[in-house]
Short mmCIF file of C-alpha atoms in Angstrom, two decimals:
data_model
loop_
_atom_site.label_atom_id
_atom_site.label_comp_id
_atom_site.label_asym_id
_atom_site.label_seq_id
_atom_site.Cartn_x
_atom_site.Cartn_y
_atom_site.Cartn_z
CA MET A 73 2.26 -24.25 -2.47
CA GLU A 74 4.36 -21.14 -2.89
CA ASN A 75 4.33 -19.94 -6.50
CA THR A 76 7.56 -18.09 -7.16
CA SER A 77 6.32 -16.98 -10.57
CA ALA A 78 3.71 -14.71 -9.01
CA GLY A 79 6.03 -11.74 -8.98
CA ARG A 80 6.73 -11.73 -12.74
CA ASP A 81 5.17 -9.14 -15.00
CA MET A 82 2.76 -10.28 -17.69
CA SER A 83 2.24 -9.47 -21.34
CA ASN A 84 -1.03 -9.30 -23.22
CA SER A 85 -0.51 -12.87 -24.39
CA ASP A 86 -0.63 -14.28 -20.87
CA GLN A 87 -3.21 -11.96 -19.35
CA PRO A 88 -5.12 -13.89 -16.67
CA SER A 89 -8.74 -14.78 -17.24
CA ALA A 90 -11.51 -12.95 -15.44
CA ASP A 91 -12.20 -16.08 -13.39
CA ARG A 92 -8.59 -16.28 -12.25
CA VAL A 93 -8.51 -12.59 -11.32
CA ILE A 94 -11.79 -12.81 -9.40
CA GLU A 95 -10.67 -15.94 -7.55
CA THR A 96 -7.29 -14.43 -6.68
CA PHE A 97 -8.70 -11.19 -5.30
CA ALA A 98 -11.28 -13.13 -3.29
CA ALA A 99 -8.64 -15.48 -1.85
CA ALA A 100 -6.31 -12.59 -1.02
CA ALA A 101 -9.16 -10.73 0.71
CA ASP A 102 -9.87 -13.81 2.81
CA GLU A 103 -6.19 -13.99 3.78
CA ASN A 104 -6.21 -10.30 4.75
CA LEU A 105 -9.24 -10.73 6.97
CA SER A 106 -8.36 -14.08 8.55
CA SER A 107 -4.70 -13.39 9.34
CA GLY A 108 -3.73 -14.49 12.83
CA MET A 109 -1.41 -11.47 12.95
CA ARG A 110 -4.26 -9.03 12.50
CA VAL A 111 -6.20 -7.49 15.38
CA GLN A 112 -9.06 -5.46 13.93
CA GLN A 113 -7.36 -2.87 11.65
CA VAL A 114 -3.71 -3.46 12.60
CA VAL A 115 -1.31 -6.25 11.61
CA ASN A 116 1.16 -7.04 14.38
CA LEU A 117 4.50 -8.31 13.12
CA PRO A 118 6.72 -10.74 15.06
CA ASP A 119 9.68 -9.45 17.09
CA THR A 120 12.22 -11.25 14.93
CA GLY A 121 12.95 -11.31 11.21
CA GLU A 122 12.81 -8.39 8.81
CA MET A 123 10.24 -6.14 7.24
CA ILE A 124 10.51 -4.08 4.07
CA MET A 125 8.47 -0.89 4.07
CA THR A 126 7.66 0.94 0.85
CA GLY A 127 6.18 4.27 -0.10
CA ASP A 128 3.54 4.71 -2.79
CA LEU A 129 4.38 2.59 -5.84
CA HIS A 130 1.68 3.80 -8.26
CA ASP A 131 2.24 0.96 -10.72
CA HIS A 132 5.97 1.63 -11.14
CA ARG A 133 6.57 -1.88 -12.42
CA ARG A 134 10.34 -1.64 -12.64
CA ASN A 135 10.57 -0.68 -8.97
CA PHE A 136 8.04 -3.36 -8.07
CA ASP A 137 10.17 -5.96 -9.83
CA LYS A 138 13.30 -4.71 -8.05
CA LEU A 139 11.45 -4.82 -4.74
CA LEU A 140 10.35 -8.42 -5.24
CA ALA A 141 13.83 -9.46 -6.33
CA TYR A 142 15.34 -7.87 -3.24
CA ALA A 143 12.70 -9.36 -0.92
CA ASP A 144 13.19 -12.83 -2.44
CA LEU A 145 10.39 -14.17 -0.26
CA PRO A 146 10.85 -17.86 -1.19
CA ALA A 147 14.44 -17.79 0.10
CA ASN A 148 13.76 -15.60 3.16
CA PRO A 149 11.03 -17.12 5.33
CA ASP A 150 11.39 -14.48 8.07
CA ARG A 151 10.99 -11.49 5.75
CA HIS A 152 7.79 -9.42 5.60
CA LEU A 153 6.80 -7.12 2.72
CA ILE A 154 4.53 -4.11 3.25
CA LEU A 155 2.72 -2.66 0.21
CA HIS A 156 0.38 0.28 -0.27
CA GLU A 157 -0.86 2.63 -3.00
CA LEU A 158 -0.15 0.27 -5.89
CA ILE A 159 -2.72 1.57 -8.38
CA HIS A 160 -3.03 4.59 -10.69
CA GLY A 161 0.27 4.91 -12.51
CA ASP A 162 1.68 5.66 -15.95
CA HIS A 163 0.79 2.48 -17.87
CA TYR A 164 -1.74 4.42 -19.91
CA ASP A 165 -3.18 3.79 -23.35
CA PRO A 166 -3.54 7.21 -25.03
CA VAL A 167 -5.93 5.82 -27.65
CA THR A 168 -8.48 4.21 -25.32
CA ARG A 169 -7.63 6.51 -22.37
CA SER A 170 -7.40 3.40 -20.24
CA GLU A 171 -4.97 2.70 -17.41
CA HIS A 172 -3.79 -0.77 -16.41
CA SER A 173 -2.49 -0.72 -12.87
CA TRP A 174 -4.92 -3.52 -12.03
CA ILE A 175 -2.10 -5.76 -13.27
CA THR A 176 0.27 -4.75 -10.46
CA LEU A 177 -2.54 -5.02 -7.90
CA PHE A 178 -3.33 -8.51 -9.19
CA ARG A 179 0.32 -9.54 -8.94
CA ALA A 180 0.38 -8.29 -5.35
CA ALA A 181 -2.79 -10.24 -4.57
CA GLU A 182 -1.14 -13.36 -5.97
CA LEU A 183 1.79 -12.74 -3.64
CA LYS A 184 -0.60 -12.49 -0.70
CA VAL A 185 -2.09 -15.85 -1.59
CA ASP A 186 1.36 -17.40 -2.00
CA PHE A 187 2.85 -15.83 1.13
CA PRO A 188 -0.18 -15.04 3.31
CA ASP A 189 1.77 -14.47 6.54
CA ARG A 190 4.50 -12.33 4.98
CA VAL A 191 2.84 -10.00 2.48
CA HIS A 192 0.86 -7.20 4.11
CA PHE A 193 -1.12 -4.26 2.79
CA MET A 194 -2.37 -0.94 4.11
CA LEU A 195 -5.42 0.91 2.80
CA ALA A 196 -4.49 4.05 0.83
CA ASN A 197 -6.39 7.03 -0.52
CA HIS A 198 -6.30 5.96 -4.18
CA ASP A 199 -7.82 2.62 -3.13
CA LEU A 200 -10.75 4.37 -1.50
CA ALA A 201 -11.06 6.78 -4.41
CA GLN A 202 -11.31 3.89 -6.87
CA ILE A 203 -13.97 2.18 -4.75
CA HIS A 204 -16.02 5.38 -4.52
CA GLY A 205 -15.27 6.57 -8.06
CA GLU A 206 -13.87 9.87 -6.80
CA GLY A 207 -12.26 12.15 -9.36
CA ILE A 208 -8.52 12.16 -8.72
CA MET A 209 -7.11 14.02 -11.70
CA LYS A 210 -3.68 13.65 -13.32
CA GLY A 211 -2.95 15.74 -16.39
CA GLY A 212 -6.63 16.60 -16.71
CA ILE A 213 -7.68 12.93 -16.73
CA SER A 214 -9.62 11.07 -14.03
CA VAL A 215 -7.41 8.17 -12.98
CA CYS A 216 -10.40 6.32 -11.55
CA GLU A 217 -12.27 6.48 -14.85
CA SER A 218 -9.12 5.42 -16.71
CA PHE A 219 -8.67 2.48 -14.32
CA SER A 220 -12.25 1.37 -14.97
CA ARG A 221 -11.71 1.67 -18.72
CA GLY A 222 -8.64 -0.53 -18.32
CA LEU A 223 -10.75 -3.21 -16.65
CA LYS A 224 -13.30 -2.97 -19.46
CA GLN A 225 -10.57 -3.25 -22.09
CA ALA A 226 -9.16 -6.33 -20.37
CA PHE A 227 -12.36 -8.13 -19.34
CA GLY A 228 -15.17 -6.82 -21.52
CA ASP A 229 -18.61 -7.65 -20.22
CA ARG A 230 -17.09 -9.18 -17.07
CA GLN A 231 -15.59 -5.85 -16.08
CA LEU A 232 -18.11 -5.16 -13.31
CA VAL A 233 -17.66 -8.57 -11.69
CA VAL A 234 -13.89 -8.13 -11.68
CA ALA A 235 -14.28 -4.60 -10.30
CA ALA A 236 -16.48 -5.89 -7.48
CA ALA A 237 -13.91 -8.54 -6.50
CA LEU A 238 -11.15 -5.94 -6.66
CA SER A 239 -13.12 -3.54 -4.46
CA GLU A 240 -13.79 -6.25 -1.88
CA PHE A 241 -10.06 -6.93 -1.79
CA LEU A 242 -9.28 -3.25 -1.23
CA LEU A 243 -11.88 -3.02 1.53
CA SER A 244 -10.22 -5.97 3.28
CA LEU A 245 -6.94 -4.05 3.72
CA PRO A 246 -5.95 -3.07 7.26
CA LEU A 247 -5.09 0.49 8.24
CA GLY A 248 -1.75 -0.06 9.92
CA ILE A 249 1.21 -2.34 10.59
CA ARG A 250 2.82 -2.48 14.02
CA ALA A 251 6.30 -3.78 14.84
CA SER A 252 7.30 -4.57 18.41
CA ASN A 253 10.45 -2.46 18.01
CA GLY A 254 8.37 0.72 18.21
CA ILE A 255 7.65 1.31 14.51
CA PHE A 256 4.11 1.88 13.28
CA CYS A 257 3.28 2.06 9.55
CA CYS A 258 0.22 3.59 7.89
CA HIS A 259 -0.43 5.21 4.54
CA SER A 260 -0.58 8.77 5.84
CA LEU A 261 -1.54 10.82 8.90
CA PRO A 262 -4.42 13.19 9.60
CA THR A 263 -3.73 16.91 9.57
CA ASP A 264 -2.72 18.62 12.80
CA ALA A 265 -6.24 20.01 13.26
CA GLN A 266 -7.78 16.58 12.76
CA ILE A 267 -5.33 14.82 15.08
CA GLU A 268 -6.57 16.92 18.01
CA THR A 269 -9.99 15.24 17.82
CA TYR A 270 -9.05 12.11 15.91
CA ASP A 271 -10.97 8.89 16.67
CA PHE A 272 -8.05 6.57 17.42
CA SER A 273 -10.52 3.77 18.25
CA VAL A 274 -10.69 3.18 14.47
CA PHE A 275 -7.61 0.95 14.74
CA GLY A 276 -9.20 -1.35 17.31
CA ARG A 277 -12.70 -2.04 16.00
CA GLU A 278 -14.70 -3.04 12.97
CA LEU A 279 -15.23 -0.29 10.43
CA THR A 280 -18.61 1.13 9.43
CA GLY A 281 -19.81 3.42 6.65
CA PRO A 282 -19.28 6.70 8.54
CA ASP A 283 -15.60 5.82 9.05
CA TYR A 284 -15.06 6.29 5.30
CA GLN A 285 -17.05 9.53 5.10
CA ARG A 286 -15.35 12.25 3.11
CA ARG A 287 -13.44 14.69 5.36
CA THR A 288 -15.08 13.61 8.64
CA GLY A 289 -14.49 9.84 8.76
CA PRO A 290 -11.36 8.67 10.60
CA VAL A 291 -10.39 6.30 7.79
CA TYR A 292 -10.69 9.11 5.26
CA GLN A 293 -8.75 11.51 7.48
CA LEU A 294 -5.98 8.97 8.02
CA ILE A 295 -5.36 8.07 4.39
CA TRP A 296 -5.98 11.48 2.81
CA GLY A 297 -4.25 13.72 5.34
CA ARG A 298 -1.25 15.82 4.26
CA GLY A 299 1.03 18.39 5.77
CA VAL A 300 1.13 17.13 9.34
CA THR A 301 3.84 18.87 11.34
CA ALA A 302 6.53 17.08 13.34
CA GLU A 303 4.59 17.99 16.48
CA GLY A 304 1.37 16.53 15.09
CA ALA A 305 3.13 13.35 14.02
CA ALA A 306 4.66 13.00 17.50
CA HIS A 307 1.19 13.33 19.04
CA PHE A 308 -0.12 10.66 16.69
CA ALA A 309 2.81 8.39 17.58
CA ASP A 310 2.08 8.80 21.28
CA GLN A 311 -1.56 7.87 20.74
CA VAL A 312 -0.69 4.63 18.92
CA ALA A 313 2.14 3.82 21.36
CA ALA A 314 4.86 4.06 18.72
CA ASP A 315 8.33 5.56 18.70
CA ILE A 316 8.45 6.31 14.96
CA ILE A 317 5.73 6.49 12.28
CA LEU A 318 6.44 5.45 8.67
CA THR A 319 4.09 6.68 5.93
CA GLY A 320 3.89 7.40 2.22
CA HIS A 321 1.25 9.47 0.39
CA GLN A 322 3.19 12.74 0.03
CA PRO A 323 5.41 12.86 -3.11
CA GLN A 324 9.13 13.24 -2.40
CA ASP A 325 11.54 13.98 -5.24
CA SER A 326 14.47 12.63 -3.22
CA GLY A 327 12.53 9.52 -2.16
CA TYR A 328 11.98 10.43 1.47
CA LEU A 329 11.42 13.21 4.00
CA VAL A 330 12.37 13.33 7.67
CA ASN A 331 9.49 15.13 9.38
CA GLY A 332 11.02 15.49 12.83
CA GLN A 333 12.49 12.63 14.80
CA ARG A 334 9.31 10.52 14.85
CA HIS A 335 7.95 10.61 11.30
CA LEU A 336 9.58 9.37 8.09
CA ILE A 337 7.79 9.75 4.74
CA LEU A 338 8.74 7.35 1.93
CA ALA A 339 8.13 7.49 -1.83
CA SER A 340 8.68 4.55 -4.19
CA GLU A 341 7.04 5.60 -7.47
CA HIS A 342 10.09 6.92 -9.35
CA ASN A 343 13.74 6.06 -9.93
CA GLN A 344 14.90 8.10 -6.95
CA GLY A 345 12.30 6.38 -4.80
CA VAL A 346 13.28 4.25 -1.83
CA MET A 347 12.44 1.13 0.13
CA LEU A 348 13.31 0.55 3.76
CA PRO A 349 14.49 -2.82 5.13
CA ILE A 350 14.10 -3.03 8.91
CA ASP A 351 15.39 -5.59 11.40
CA LEU A 352 12.39 -6.37 13.59
CA SER A 353 14.58 -7.22 16.56
CA HIS A 354 16.46 -3.89 16.47
CA GLN A 355 15.49 -0.55 18.03
CA TYR A 356 15.94 2.32 15.59
CA THR A 357 16.58 6.02 15.82
CA MET A 358 15.56 8.23 12.92
CA ASP A 359 19.20 8.46 11.84
CA GLY A 360 19.40 4.67 11.82
CA LEU A 361 16.32 4.36 9.63
CA VAL A 362 17.58 6.94 7.14
CA ALA A 363 20.91 5.13 6.95
CA SER A 364 19.04 1.91 6.06
CA LEU A 365 17.14 3.37 3.10
CA ARG A 366 17.78 1.79 -0.31
CA LYS A 367 17.26 3.78 -3.53
CA PHE A 368 15.71 1.84 -6.40
CA VAL A 369 18.02 3.51 -8.92
CA ALA A 370 21.01 1.92 -7.13
CA MET A 371 19.51 -1.58 -7.19
CA GLU A 372 20.18 -4.08 -9.96
#
C-alpha cells in the first residue's frame, strides 16, 4: 500500500524506532537491487511519463519537502523521482557535534518502499565516504564523524546495527539512470585524464572491491570527479550512448551550470537550487533543458 505520509518531516517525538529504520533500509535496498528496470548498475526508465532530476540535496529539508510536493507521486503514477547526495547537511547539534541527515535518507528510503518503481537513487561520493569513514571536512568538522554521532544520539547502543543497515542500503544504489530520449544521469563524471582510460564496463557488471578503490577505482572516479571539460563530458556521453549527461556534485551558486552542449550540472542544496522535470517522450536540446529548470525559491 502506498503511504503518502512517508514524505513528511518528523520531530523528536515521532522519531522512528531502530527496528523500523533497519527494516525500512533493508526493504529499500531489496527494491533497489531487484528492480525490473535495473540492468546491473543502470536503471532504465520507460519512454513515456516524466522524470524529475535533482542535484545534491545535502539534507536541505525545505527543498526536499518542496520536491515531494511538486512530484506528488500518489497522484502522478507515470512520474519518476531521481535522488542523490541526500546526506551531510546543516541539521547540526553544536552541543553534541552530531548531524542528523539520516532522517532525510530514511524518508527517502520510505519513499522507495512506497513507490519502488518510481523512486530511484544514484550512488554519490558522500555516500561512499560515510561507508568508508573518510574525512570530508566542513568548517573544520568531519561530517562523517558527525553523522555517526547523530546515529548514536538517536539510537544509542543500536547505533552500529542501524549504521550497517544504512550502509547496505547505500551500497545497493545504482550508478546511473538512463532515459530513452538520450539523457543519462549520474552523480558526477571522472576528470578528463581519467576519462581517457576509464573502465566503462563498470555500468554493465557486478561491482567488486577494487571498483571502489580510492583514486583508481571506476566507481570512485565517477562519483568523486570534478572539473571535467565540455570535451571530456562529450566523450563520456559518447561512451554511454547518451546525447546529454545530467550530474550534480559540483556546487553552483546559481543552481546550475551548462558545461557545453552535452553536460548540465545541477545543485539543489540551497534556496537558489533547482530541480529539472523532464518529459520522457520528448527529445531535448541543452537550451530546452535549461528552460525547464525550476528554482526551489520560486516554488510554494
